[in-house]
PDB file of C-alpha atoms and ligand atoms in Angstrom:
ATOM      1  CA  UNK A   1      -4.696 -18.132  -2.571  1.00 78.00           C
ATOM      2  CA  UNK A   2      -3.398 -20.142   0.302  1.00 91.00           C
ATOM      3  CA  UNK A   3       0.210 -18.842   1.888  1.00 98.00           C
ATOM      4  CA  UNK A   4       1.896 -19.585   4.731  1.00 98.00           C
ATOM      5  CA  UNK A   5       2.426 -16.863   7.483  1.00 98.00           C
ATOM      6  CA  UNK A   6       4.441 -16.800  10.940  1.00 98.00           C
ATOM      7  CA  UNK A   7       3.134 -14.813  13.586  1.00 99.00           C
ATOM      8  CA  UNK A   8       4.852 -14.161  16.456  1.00 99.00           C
ATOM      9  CA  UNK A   9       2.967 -13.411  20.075  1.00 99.00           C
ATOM     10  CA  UNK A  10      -0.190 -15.441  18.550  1.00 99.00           C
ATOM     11  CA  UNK A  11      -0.767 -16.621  22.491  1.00 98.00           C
ATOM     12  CA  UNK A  12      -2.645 -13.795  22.750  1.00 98.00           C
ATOM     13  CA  UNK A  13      -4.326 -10.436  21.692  1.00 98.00           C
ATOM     14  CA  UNK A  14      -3.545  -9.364  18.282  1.00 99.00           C
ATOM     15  CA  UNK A  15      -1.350 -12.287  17.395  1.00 99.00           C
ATOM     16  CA  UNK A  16      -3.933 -15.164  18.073  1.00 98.00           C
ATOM     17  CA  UNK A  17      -6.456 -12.930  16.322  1.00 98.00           C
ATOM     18  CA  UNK A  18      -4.638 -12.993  13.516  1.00 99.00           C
ATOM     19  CA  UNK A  19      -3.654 -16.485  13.266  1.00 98.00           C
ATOM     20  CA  UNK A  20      -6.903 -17.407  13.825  1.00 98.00           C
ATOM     21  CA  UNK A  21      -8.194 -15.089  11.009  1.00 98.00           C
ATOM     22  CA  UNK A  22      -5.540 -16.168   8.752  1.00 98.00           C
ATOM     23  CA  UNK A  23      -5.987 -19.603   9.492  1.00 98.00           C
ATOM     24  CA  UNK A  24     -10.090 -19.664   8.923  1.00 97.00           C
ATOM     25  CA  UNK A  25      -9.300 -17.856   5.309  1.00 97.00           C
ATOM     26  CA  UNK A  26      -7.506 -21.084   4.577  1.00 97.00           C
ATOM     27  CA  UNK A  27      -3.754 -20.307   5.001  1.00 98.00           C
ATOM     28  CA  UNK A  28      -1.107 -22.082   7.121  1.00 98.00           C
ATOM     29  CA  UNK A  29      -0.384 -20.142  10.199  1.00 98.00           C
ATOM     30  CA  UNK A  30       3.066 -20.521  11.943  1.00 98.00           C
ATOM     31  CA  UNK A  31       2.023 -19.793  15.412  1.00 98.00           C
ATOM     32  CA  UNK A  32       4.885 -18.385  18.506  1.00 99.00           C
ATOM     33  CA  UNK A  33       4.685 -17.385  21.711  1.00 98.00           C
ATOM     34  CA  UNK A  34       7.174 -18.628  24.900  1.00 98.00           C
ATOM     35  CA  UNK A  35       4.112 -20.055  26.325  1.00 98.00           C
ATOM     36  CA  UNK A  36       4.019 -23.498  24.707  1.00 98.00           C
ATOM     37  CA  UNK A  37       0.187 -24.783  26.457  1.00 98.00           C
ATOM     38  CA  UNK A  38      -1.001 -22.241  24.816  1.00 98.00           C
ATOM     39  CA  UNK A  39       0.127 -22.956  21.588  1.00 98.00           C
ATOM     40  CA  UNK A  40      -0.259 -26.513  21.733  1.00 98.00           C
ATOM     41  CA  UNK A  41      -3.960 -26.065  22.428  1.00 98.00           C
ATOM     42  CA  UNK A  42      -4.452 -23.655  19.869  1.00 98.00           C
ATOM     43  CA  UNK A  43      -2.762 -25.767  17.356  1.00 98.00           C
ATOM     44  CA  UNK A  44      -5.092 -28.546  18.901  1.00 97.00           C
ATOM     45  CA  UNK A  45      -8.698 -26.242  18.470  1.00 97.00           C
ATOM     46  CA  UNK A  46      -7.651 -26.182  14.565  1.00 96.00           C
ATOM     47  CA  UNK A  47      -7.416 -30.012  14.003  1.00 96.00           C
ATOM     48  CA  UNK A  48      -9.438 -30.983  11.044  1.00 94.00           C
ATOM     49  CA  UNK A  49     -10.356 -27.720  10.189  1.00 93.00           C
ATOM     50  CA  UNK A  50      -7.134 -25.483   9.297  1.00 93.00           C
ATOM     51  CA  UNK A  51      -2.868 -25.779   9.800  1.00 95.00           C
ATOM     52  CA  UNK A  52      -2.128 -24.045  13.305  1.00 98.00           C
ATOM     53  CA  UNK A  53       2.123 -25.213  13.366  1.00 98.00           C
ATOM     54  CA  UNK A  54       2.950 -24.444  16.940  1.00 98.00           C
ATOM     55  CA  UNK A  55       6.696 -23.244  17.229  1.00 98.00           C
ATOM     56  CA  UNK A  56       7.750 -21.747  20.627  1.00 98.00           C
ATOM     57  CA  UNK A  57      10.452 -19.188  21.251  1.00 98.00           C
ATOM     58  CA  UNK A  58      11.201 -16.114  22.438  1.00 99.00           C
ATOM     59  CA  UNK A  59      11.980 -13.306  20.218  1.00 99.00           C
ATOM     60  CA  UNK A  60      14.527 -11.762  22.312  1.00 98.00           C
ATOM     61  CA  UNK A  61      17.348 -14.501  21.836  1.00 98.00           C
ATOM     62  CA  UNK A  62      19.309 -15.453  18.548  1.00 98.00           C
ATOM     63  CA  UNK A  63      19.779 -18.871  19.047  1.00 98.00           C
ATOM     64  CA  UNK A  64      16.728 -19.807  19.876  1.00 98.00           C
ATOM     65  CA  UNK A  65      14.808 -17.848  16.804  1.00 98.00           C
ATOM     66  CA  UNK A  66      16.895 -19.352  14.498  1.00 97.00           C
ATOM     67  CA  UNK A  67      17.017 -23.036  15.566  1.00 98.00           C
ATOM     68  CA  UNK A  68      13.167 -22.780  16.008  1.00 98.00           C
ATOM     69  CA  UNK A  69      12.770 -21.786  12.568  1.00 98.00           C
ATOM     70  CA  UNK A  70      15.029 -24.754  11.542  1.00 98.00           C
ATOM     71  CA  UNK A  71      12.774 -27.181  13.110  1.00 97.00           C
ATOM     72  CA  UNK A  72       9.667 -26.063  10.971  1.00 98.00           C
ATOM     73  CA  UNK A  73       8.656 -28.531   8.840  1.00 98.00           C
ATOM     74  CA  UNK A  74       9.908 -29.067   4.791  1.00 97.00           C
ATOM     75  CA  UNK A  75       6.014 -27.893   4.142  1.00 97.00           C
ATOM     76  CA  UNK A  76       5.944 -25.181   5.853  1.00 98.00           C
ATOM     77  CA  UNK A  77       9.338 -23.529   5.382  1.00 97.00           C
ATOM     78  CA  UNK A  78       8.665 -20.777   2.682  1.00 97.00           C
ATOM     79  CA  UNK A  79       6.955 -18.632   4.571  1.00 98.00           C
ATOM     80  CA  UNK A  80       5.252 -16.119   2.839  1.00 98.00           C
ATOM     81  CA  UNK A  81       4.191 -13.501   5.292  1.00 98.00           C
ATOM     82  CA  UNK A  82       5.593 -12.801   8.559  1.00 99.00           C
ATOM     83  CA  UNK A  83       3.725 -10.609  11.040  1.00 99.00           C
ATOM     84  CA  UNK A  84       5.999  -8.883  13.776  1.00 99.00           C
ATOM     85  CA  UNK A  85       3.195  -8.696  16.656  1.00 99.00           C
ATOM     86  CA  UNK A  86       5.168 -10.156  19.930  1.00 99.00           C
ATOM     87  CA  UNK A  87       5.424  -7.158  21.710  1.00 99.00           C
ATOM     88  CA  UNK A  88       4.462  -5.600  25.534  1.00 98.00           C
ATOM     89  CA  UNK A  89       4.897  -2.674  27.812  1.00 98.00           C
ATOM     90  CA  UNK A  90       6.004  -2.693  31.152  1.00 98.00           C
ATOM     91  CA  UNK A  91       5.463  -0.020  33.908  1.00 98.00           C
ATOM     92  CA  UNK A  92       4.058   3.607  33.620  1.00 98.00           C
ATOM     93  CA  UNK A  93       6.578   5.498  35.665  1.00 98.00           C
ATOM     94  CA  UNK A  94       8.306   8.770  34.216  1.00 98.00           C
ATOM     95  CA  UNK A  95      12.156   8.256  33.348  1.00 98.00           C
ATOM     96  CA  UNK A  96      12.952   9.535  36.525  1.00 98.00           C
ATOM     97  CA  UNK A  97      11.751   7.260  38.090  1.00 98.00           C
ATOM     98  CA  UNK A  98      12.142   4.418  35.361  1.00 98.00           C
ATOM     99  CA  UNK A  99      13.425   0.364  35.990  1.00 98.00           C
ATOM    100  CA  UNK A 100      15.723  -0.554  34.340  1.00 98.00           C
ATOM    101  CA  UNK A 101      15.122  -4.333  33.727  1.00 98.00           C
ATOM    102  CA  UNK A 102      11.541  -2.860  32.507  1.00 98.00           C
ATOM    103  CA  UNK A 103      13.234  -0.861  30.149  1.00 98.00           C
ATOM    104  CA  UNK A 104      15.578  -3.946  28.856  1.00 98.00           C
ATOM    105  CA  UNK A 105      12.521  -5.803  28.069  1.00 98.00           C
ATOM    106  CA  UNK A 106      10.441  -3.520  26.593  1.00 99.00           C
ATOM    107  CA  UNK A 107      13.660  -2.759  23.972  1.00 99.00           C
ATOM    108  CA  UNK A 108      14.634  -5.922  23.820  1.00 99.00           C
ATOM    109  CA  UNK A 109      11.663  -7.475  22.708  1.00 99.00           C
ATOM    110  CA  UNK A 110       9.803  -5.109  20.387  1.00 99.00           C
ATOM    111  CA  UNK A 111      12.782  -3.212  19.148  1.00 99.00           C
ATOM    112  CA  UNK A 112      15.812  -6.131  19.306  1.00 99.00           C
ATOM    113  CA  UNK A 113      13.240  -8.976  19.207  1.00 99.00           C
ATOM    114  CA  UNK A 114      11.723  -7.845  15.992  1.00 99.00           C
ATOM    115  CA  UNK A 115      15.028  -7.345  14.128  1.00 99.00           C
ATOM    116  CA  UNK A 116      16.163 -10.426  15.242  1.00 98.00           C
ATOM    117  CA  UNK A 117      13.025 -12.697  13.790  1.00 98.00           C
ATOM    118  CA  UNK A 118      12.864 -10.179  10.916  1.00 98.00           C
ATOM    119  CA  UNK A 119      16.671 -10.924   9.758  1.00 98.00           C
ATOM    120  CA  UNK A 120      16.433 -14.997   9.880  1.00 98.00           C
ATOM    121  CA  UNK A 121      12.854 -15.102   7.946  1.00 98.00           C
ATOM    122  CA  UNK A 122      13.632 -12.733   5.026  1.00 98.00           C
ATOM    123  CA  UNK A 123      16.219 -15.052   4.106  1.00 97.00           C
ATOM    124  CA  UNK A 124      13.626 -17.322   3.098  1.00 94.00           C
ATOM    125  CA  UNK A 125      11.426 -14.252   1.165  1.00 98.00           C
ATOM    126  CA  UNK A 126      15.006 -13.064  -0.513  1.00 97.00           C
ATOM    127  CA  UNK A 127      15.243 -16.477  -1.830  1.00 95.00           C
ATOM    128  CA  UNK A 128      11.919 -17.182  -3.204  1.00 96.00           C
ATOM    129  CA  UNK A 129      11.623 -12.843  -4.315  1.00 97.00           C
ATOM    130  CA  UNK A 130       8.865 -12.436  -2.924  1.00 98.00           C
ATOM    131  CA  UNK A 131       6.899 -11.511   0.623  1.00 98.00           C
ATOM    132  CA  UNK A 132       5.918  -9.242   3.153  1.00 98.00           C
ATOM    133  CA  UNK A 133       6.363  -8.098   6.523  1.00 99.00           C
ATOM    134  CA  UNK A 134       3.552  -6.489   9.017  1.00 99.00           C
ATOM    135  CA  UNK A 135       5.021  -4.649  11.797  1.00 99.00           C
ATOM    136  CA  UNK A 136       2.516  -3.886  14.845  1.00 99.00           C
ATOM    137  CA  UNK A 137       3.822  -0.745  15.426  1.00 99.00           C
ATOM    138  CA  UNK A 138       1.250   1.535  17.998  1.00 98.00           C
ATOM    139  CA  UNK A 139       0.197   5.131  18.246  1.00 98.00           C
ATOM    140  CA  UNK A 140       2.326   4.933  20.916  1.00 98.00           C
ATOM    141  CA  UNK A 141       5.043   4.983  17.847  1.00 98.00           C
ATOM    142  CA  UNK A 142       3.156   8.201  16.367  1.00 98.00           C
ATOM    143  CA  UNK A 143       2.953  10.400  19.514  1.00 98.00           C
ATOM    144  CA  UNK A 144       4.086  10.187  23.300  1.00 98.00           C
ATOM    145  CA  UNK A 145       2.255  10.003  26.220  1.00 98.00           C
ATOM    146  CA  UNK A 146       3.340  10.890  29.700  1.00 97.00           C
ATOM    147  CA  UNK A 147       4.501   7.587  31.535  1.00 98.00           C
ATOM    148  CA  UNK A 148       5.109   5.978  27.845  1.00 98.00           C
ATOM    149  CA  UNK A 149       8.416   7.034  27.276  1.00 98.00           C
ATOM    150  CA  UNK A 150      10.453   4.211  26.689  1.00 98.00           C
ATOM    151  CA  UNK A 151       7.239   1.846  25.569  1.00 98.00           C
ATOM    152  CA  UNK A 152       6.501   4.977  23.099  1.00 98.00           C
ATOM    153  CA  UNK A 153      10.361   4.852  22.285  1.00 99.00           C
ATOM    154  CA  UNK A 154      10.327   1.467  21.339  1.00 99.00           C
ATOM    155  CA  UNK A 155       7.667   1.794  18.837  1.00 99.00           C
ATOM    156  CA  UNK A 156       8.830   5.062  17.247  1.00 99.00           C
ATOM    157  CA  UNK A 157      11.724   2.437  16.936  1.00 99.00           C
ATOM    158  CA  UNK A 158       9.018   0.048  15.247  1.00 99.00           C
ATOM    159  CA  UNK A 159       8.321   2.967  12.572  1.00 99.00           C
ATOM    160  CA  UNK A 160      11.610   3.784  11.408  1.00 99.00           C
ATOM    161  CA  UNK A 161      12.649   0.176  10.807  1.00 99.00           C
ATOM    162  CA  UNK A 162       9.528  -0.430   9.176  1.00 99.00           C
ATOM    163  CA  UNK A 163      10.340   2.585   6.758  1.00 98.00           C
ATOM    164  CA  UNK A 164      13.850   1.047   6.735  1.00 99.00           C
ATOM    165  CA  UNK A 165      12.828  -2.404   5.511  1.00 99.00           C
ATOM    166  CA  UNK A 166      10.327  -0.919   2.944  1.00 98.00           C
ATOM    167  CA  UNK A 167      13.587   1.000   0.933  1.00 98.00           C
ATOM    168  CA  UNK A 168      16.025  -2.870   1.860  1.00 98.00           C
ATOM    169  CA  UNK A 169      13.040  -4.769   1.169  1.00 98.00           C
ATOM    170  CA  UNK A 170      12.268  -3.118  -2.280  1.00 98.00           C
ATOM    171  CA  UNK A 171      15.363  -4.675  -4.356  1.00 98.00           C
ATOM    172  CA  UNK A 172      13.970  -8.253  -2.847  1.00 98.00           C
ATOM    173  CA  UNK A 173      10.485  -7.875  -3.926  1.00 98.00           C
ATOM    174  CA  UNK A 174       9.286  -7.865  -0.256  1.00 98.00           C
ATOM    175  CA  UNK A 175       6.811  -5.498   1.080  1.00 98.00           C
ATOM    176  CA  UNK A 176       6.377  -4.270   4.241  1.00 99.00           C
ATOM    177  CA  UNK A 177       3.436  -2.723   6.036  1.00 99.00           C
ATOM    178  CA  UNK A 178       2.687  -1.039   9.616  1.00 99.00           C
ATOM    179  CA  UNK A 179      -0.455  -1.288  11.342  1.00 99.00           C
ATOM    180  CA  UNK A 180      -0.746   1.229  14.090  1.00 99.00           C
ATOM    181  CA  UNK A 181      -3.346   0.545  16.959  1.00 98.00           C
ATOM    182  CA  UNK A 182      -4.949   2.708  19.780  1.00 98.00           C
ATOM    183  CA  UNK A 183      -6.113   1.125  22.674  1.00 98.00           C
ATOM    184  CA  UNK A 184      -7.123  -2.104  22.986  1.00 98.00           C
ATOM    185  CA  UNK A 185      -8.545  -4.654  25.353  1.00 98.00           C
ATOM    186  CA  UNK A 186      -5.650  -7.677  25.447  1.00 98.00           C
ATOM    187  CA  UNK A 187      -2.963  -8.898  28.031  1.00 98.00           C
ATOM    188  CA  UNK A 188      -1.428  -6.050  27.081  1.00 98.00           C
ATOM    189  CA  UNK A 189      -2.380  -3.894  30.452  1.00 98.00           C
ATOM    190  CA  UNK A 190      -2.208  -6.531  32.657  1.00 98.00           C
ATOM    191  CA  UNK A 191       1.161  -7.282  31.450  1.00 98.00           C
ATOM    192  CA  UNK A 192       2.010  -3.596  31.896  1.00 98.00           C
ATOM    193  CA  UNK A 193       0.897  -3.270  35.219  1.00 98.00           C
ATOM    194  CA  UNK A 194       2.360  -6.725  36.137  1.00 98.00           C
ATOM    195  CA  UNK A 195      -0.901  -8.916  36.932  1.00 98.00           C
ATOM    196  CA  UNK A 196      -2.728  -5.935  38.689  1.00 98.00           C
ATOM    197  CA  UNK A 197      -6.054  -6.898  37.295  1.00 98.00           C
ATOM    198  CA  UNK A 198      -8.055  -3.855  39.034  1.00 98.00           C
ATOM    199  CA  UNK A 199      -5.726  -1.401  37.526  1.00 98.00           C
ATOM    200  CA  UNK A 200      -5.265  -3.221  33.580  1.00 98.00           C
ATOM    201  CA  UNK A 201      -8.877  -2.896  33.655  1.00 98.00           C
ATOM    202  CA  UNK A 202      -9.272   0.173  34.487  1.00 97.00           C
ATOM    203  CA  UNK A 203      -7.475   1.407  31.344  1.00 98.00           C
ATOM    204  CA  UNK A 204     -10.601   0.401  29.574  1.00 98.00           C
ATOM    205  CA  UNK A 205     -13.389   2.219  31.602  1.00 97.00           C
ATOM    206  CA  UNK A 206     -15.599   4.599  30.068  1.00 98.00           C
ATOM    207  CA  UNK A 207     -15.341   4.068  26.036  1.00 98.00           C
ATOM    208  CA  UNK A 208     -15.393   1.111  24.049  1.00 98.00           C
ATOM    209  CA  UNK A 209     -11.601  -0.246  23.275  1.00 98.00           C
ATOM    210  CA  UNK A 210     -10.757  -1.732  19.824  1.00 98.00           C
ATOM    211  CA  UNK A 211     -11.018  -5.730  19.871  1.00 98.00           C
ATOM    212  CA  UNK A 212      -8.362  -7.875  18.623  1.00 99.00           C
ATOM    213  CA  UNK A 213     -10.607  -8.907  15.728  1.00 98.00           C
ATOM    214  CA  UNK A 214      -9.975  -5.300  14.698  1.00 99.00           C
ATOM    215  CA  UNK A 215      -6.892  -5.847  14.507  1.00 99.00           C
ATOM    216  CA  UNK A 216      -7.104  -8.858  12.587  1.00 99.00           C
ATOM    217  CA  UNK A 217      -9.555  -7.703  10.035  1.00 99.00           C
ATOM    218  CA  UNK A 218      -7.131  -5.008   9.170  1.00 99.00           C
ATOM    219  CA  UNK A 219      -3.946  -7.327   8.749  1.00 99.00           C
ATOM    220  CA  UNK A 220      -6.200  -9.294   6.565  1.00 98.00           C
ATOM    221  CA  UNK A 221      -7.286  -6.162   4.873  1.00 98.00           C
ATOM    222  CA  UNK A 222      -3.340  -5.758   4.174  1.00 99.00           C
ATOM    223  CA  UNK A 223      -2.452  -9.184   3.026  1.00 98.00           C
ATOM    224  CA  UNK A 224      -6.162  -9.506   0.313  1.00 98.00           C
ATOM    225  CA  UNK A 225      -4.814  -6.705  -1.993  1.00 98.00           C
ATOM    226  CA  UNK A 226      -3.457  -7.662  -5.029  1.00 98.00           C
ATOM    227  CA  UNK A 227      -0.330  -8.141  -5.459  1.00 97.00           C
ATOM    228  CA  UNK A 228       0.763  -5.311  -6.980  1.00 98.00           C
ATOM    229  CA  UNK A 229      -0.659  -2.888  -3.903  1.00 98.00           C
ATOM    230  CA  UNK A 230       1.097  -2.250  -0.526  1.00 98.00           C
ATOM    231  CA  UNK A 231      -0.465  -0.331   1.685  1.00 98.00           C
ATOM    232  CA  UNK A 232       2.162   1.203   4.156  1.00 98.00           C
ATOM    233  CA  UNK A 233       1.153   2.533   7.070  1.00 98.00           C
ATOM    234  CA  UNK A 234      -2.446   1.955   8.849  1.00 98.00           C
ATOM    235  CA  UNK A 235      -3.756   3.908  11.787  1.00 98.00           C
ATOM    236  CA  UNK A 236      -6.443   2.087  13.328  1.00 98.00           C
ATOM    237  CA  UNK A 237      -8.051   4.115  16.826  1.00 98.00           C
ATOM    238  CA  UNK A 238     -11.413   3.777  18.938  1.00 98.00           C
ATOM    239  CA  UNK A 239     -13.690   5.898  17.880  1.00 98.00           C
ATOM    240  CA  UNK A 240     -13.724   7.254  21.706  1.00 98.00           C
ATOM    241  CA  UNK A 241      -9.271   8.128  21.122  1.00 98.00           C
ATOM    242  CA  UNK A 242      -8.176  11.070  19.032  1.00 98.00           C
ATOM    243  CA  UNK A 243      -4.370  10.107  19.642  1.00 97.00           C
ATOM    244  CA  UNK A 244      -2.381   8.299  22.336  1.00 97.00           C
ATOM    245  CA  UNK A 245      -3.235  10.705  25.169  1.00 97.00           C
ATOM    246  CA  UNK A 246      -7.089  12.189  24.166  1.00 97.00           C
ATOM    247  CA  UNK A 247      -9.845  10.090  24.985  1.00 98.00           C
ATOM    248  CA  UNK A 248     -13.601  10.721  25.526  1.00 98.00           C
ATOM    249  CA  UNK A 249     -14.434   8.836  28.256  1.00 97.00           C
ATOM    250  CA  UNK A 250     -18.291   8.391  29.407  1.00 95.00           C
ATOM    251  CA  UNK A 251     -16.594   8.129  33.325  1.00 77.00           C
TER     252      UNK A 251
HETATM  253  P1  NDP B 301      -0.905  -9.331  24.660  1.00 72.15           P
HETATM  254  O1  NDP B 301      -0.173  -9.167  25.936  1.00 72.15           O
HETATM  255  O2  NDP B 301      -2.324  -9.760  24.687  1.00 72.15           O
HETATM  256  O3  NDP B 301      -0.087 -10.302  23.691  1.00 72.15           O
HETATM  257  C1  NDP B 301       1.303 -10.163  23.541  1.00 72.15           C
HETATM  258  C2  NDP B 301       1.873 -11.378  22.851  1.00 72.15           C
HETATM  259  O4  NDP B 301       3.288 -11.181  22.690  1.00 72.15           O
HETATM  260  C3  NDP B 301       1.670 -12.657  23.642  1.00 72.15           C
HETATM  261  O5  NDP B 301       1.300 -13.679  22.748  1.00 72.15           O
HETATM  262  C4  NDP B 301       3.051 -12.940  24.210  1.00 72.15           C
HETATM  263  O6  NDP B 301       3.243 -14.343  24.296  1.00 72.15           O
HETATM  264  C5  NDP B 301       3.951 -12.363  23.119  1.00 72.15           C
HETATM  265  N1  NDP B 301       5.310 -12.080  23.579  1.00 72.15           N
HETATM  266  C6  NDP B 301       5.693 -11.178  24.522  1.00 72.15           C
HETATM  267  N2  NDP B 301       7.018 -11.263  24.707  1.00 72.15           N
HETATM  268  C7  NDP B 301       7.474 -12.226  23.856  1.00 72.15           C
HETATM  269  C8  NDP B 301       8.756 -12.778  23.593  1.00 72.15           C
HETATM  270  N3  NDP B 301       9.852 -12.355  24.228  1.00 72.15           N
HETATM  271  N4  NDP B 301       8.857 -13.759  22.669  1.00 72.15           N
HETATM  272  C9  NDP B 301       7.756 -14.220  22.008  1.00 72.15           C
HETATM  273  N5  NDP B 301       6.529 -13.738  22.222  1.00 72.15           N
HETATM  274  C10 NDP B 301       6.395 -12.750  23.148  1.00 72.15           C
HETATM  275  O7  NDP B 301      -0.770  -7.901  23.923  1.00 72.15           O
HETATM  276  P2  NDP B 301      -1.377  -7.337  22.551  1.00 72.15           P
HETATM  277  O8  NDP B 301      -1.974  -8.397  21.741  1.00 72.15           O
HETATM  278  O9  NDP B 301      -2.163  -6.152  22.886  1.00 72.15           O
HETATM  279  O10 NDP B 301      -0.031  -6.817  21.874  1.00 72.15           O
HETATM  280  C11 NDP B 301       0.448  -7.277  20.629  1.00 72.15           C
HETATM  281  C12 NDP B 301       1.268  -6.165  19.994  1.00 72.15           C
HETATM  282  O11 NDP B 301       0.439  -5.038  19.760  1.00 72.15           O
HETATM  283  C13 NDP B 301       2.419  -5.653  20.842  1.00 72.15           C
HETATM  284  O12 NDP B 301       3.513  -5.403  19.986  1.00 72.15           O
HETATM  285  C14 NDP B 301       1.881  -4.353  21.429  1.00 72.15           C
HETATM  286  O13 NDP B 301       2.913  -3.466  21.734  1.00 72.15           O
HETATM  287  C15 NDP B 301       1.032  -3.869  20.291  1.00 72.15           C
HETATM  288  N6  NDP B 301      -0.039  -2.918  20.588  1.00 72.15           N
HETATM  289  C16 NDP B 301      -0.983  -3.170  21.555  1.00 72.15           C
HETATM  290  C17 NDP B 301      -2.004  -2.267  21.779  1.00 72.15           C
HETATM  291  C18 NDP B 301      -3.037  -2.457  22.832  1.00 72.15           C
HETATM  292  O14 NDP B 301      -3.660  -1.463  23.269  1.00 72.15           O
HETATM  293  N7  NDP B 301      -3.309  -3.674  23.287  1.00 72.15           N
HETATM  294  C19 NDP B 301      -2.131  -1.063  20.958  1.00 72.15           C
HETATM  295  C20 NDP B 301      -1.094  -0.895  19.984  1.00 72.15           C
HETATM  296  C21 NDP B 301      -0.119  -1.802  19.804  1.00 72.15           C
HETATM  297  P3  NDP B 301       4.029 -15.120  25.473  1.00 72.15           P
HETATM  298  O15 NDP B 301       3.811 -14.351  26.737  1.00 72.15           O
HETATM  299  O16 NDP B 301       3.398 -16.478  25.445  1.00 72.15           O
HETATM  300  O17 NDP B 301       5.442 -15.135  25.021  1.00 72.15           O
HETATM  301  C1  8X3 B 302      -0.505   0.362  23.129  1.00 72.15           C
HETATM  302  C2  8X3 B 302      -1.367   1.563  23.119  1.00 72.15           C
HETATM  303  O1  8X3 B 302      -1.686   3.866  24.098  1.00 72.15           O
HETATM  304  O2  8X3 B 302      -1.384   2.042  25.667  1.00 72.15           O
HETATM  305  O3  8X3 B 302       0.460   0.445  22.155  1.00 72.15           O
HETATM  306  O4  8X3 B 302       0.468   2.878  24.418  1.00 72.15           O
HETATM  307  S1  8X3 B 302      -0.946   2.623  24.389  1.00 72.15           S
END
């Protein structure tokens, strides 16, 4: 059945992965991101062949969530799924030695940024009784690593508000799952290391990362069961990563 989904941080990565996959299986795919060529020409490469809606904004402020989601179209205003993606880390230094505008960010947007976008679209599911929520959450939110403190923070963050919305959520007939990632090849190292290509790809040397259609398959995975089947909480590693510090690693 076709539904309509907004996924936020679909510029890149997991997000456009998932649009995409969402969009080829036939469903309507809300698309954000702050980088609006992006968008546009992803909303352009689906012409005649699926609905990519391209709505800019950045998670982190109010005003701008919520008068982005006013501007969606009459059509596309019940959204039925929203995935909680738009996410990043920023720096690797121990707390002692920590930034704080880093830190800011990193809360901001996948802690403050998720609420935020979470709060104005379940308005619309609370209505209509129905929905469900996927939070990218991370191993990162399962177990620390040295130099991931506040980025690990954050998405411990992302698993207890998960768990939170699943007991809110329950009285509204919305669900709410968590998928869980290892390490995977995105923007999501160079971002970290702040456009240092040699070192972002580094991260991936020796093993083979998970891709973003991973990712994808698994939200899809999520959102195929029947209705009356939630699955909560997926963990989804290369096979080369036992947990957010242990990898076997060829060199
Ligand atoms: P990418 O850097 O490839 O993509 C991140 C996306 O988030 C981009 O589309 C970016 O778009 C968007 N984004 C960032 N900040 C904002 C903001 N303030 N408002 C709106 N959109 C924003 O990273 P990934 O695809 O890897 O990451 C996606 C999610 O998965 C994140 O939550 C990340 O923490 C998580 N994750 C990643 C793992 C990995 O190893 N790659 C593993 C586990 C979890 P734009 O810049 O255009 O705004
Ligand atoms: C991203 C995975 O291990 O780099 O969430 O923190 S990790």
């Amino acid at each position: 059945m076709s539904k309509i989904a907004l996924v936020t941080g679909a510029t890149a990565g997991f997000g456009r992965a998932i649009a995409r996959k969402l969009a080829d299986e036939g469903w309507s795919v809300i698309v954000n991101g702050r980088r609006v060529d992006r968008l546009v020409q992803f909303a352009e490469e689906y012409k005649g062949k699926g609905e990519l809606y391209p709505l800019a904004f950045d998670v982190r402020k109010v005003d701008e969530v919520e008068k982005a989601l006013e501007r969606i179209p009459e059509r596309l205003k019940a959204i039925d799924v929203l995935v909680n993606n738009a996410g990043l880390a920023v720096g690797r230094e121990t707390i002692d030695n920590g930034d704080l505008e880093d830190w800011n960010r990193m809360i901001d947007t996948n802690v403050k940024g998720l609420l935020i976008v979470t709060r104005a679209v379940v308005q619309r599911m609370k209505a209509a009784r129905s929905g469900h929520v996927v939070n990218i959450g991370s191993i990162a939110g399962k177990e620390v690593y040295a130099g991931g403190n506040v980025y690990c923070a954050t998405k411990f963050a992302v698993d207890a508000l998960t768990k939170a919305m699943r007991v809110e959520f329950l009285p509204l007939g919305v669900k709410v799952t968590q998928v869980s990632p290892g390490a995977a090849e995105t923007e999501f190292s160079l971002v970290r290391y702040k456009g240092d290509a040699e070192k972002a790809e580094k991260v991936y040397d020796g093993y083979q990362p998970l891709r973003s259609e991973d990712i994808a398959d698994t939200v899809w995975f999520v959102l195929s069961r029947p209705e009356h089947v939630c699955l909560n909480d997926i963990v989804i590693m290369p096979a080369a990563q036992a947990n957010s510090f242990s990898f076997h690693k060829t060199k």
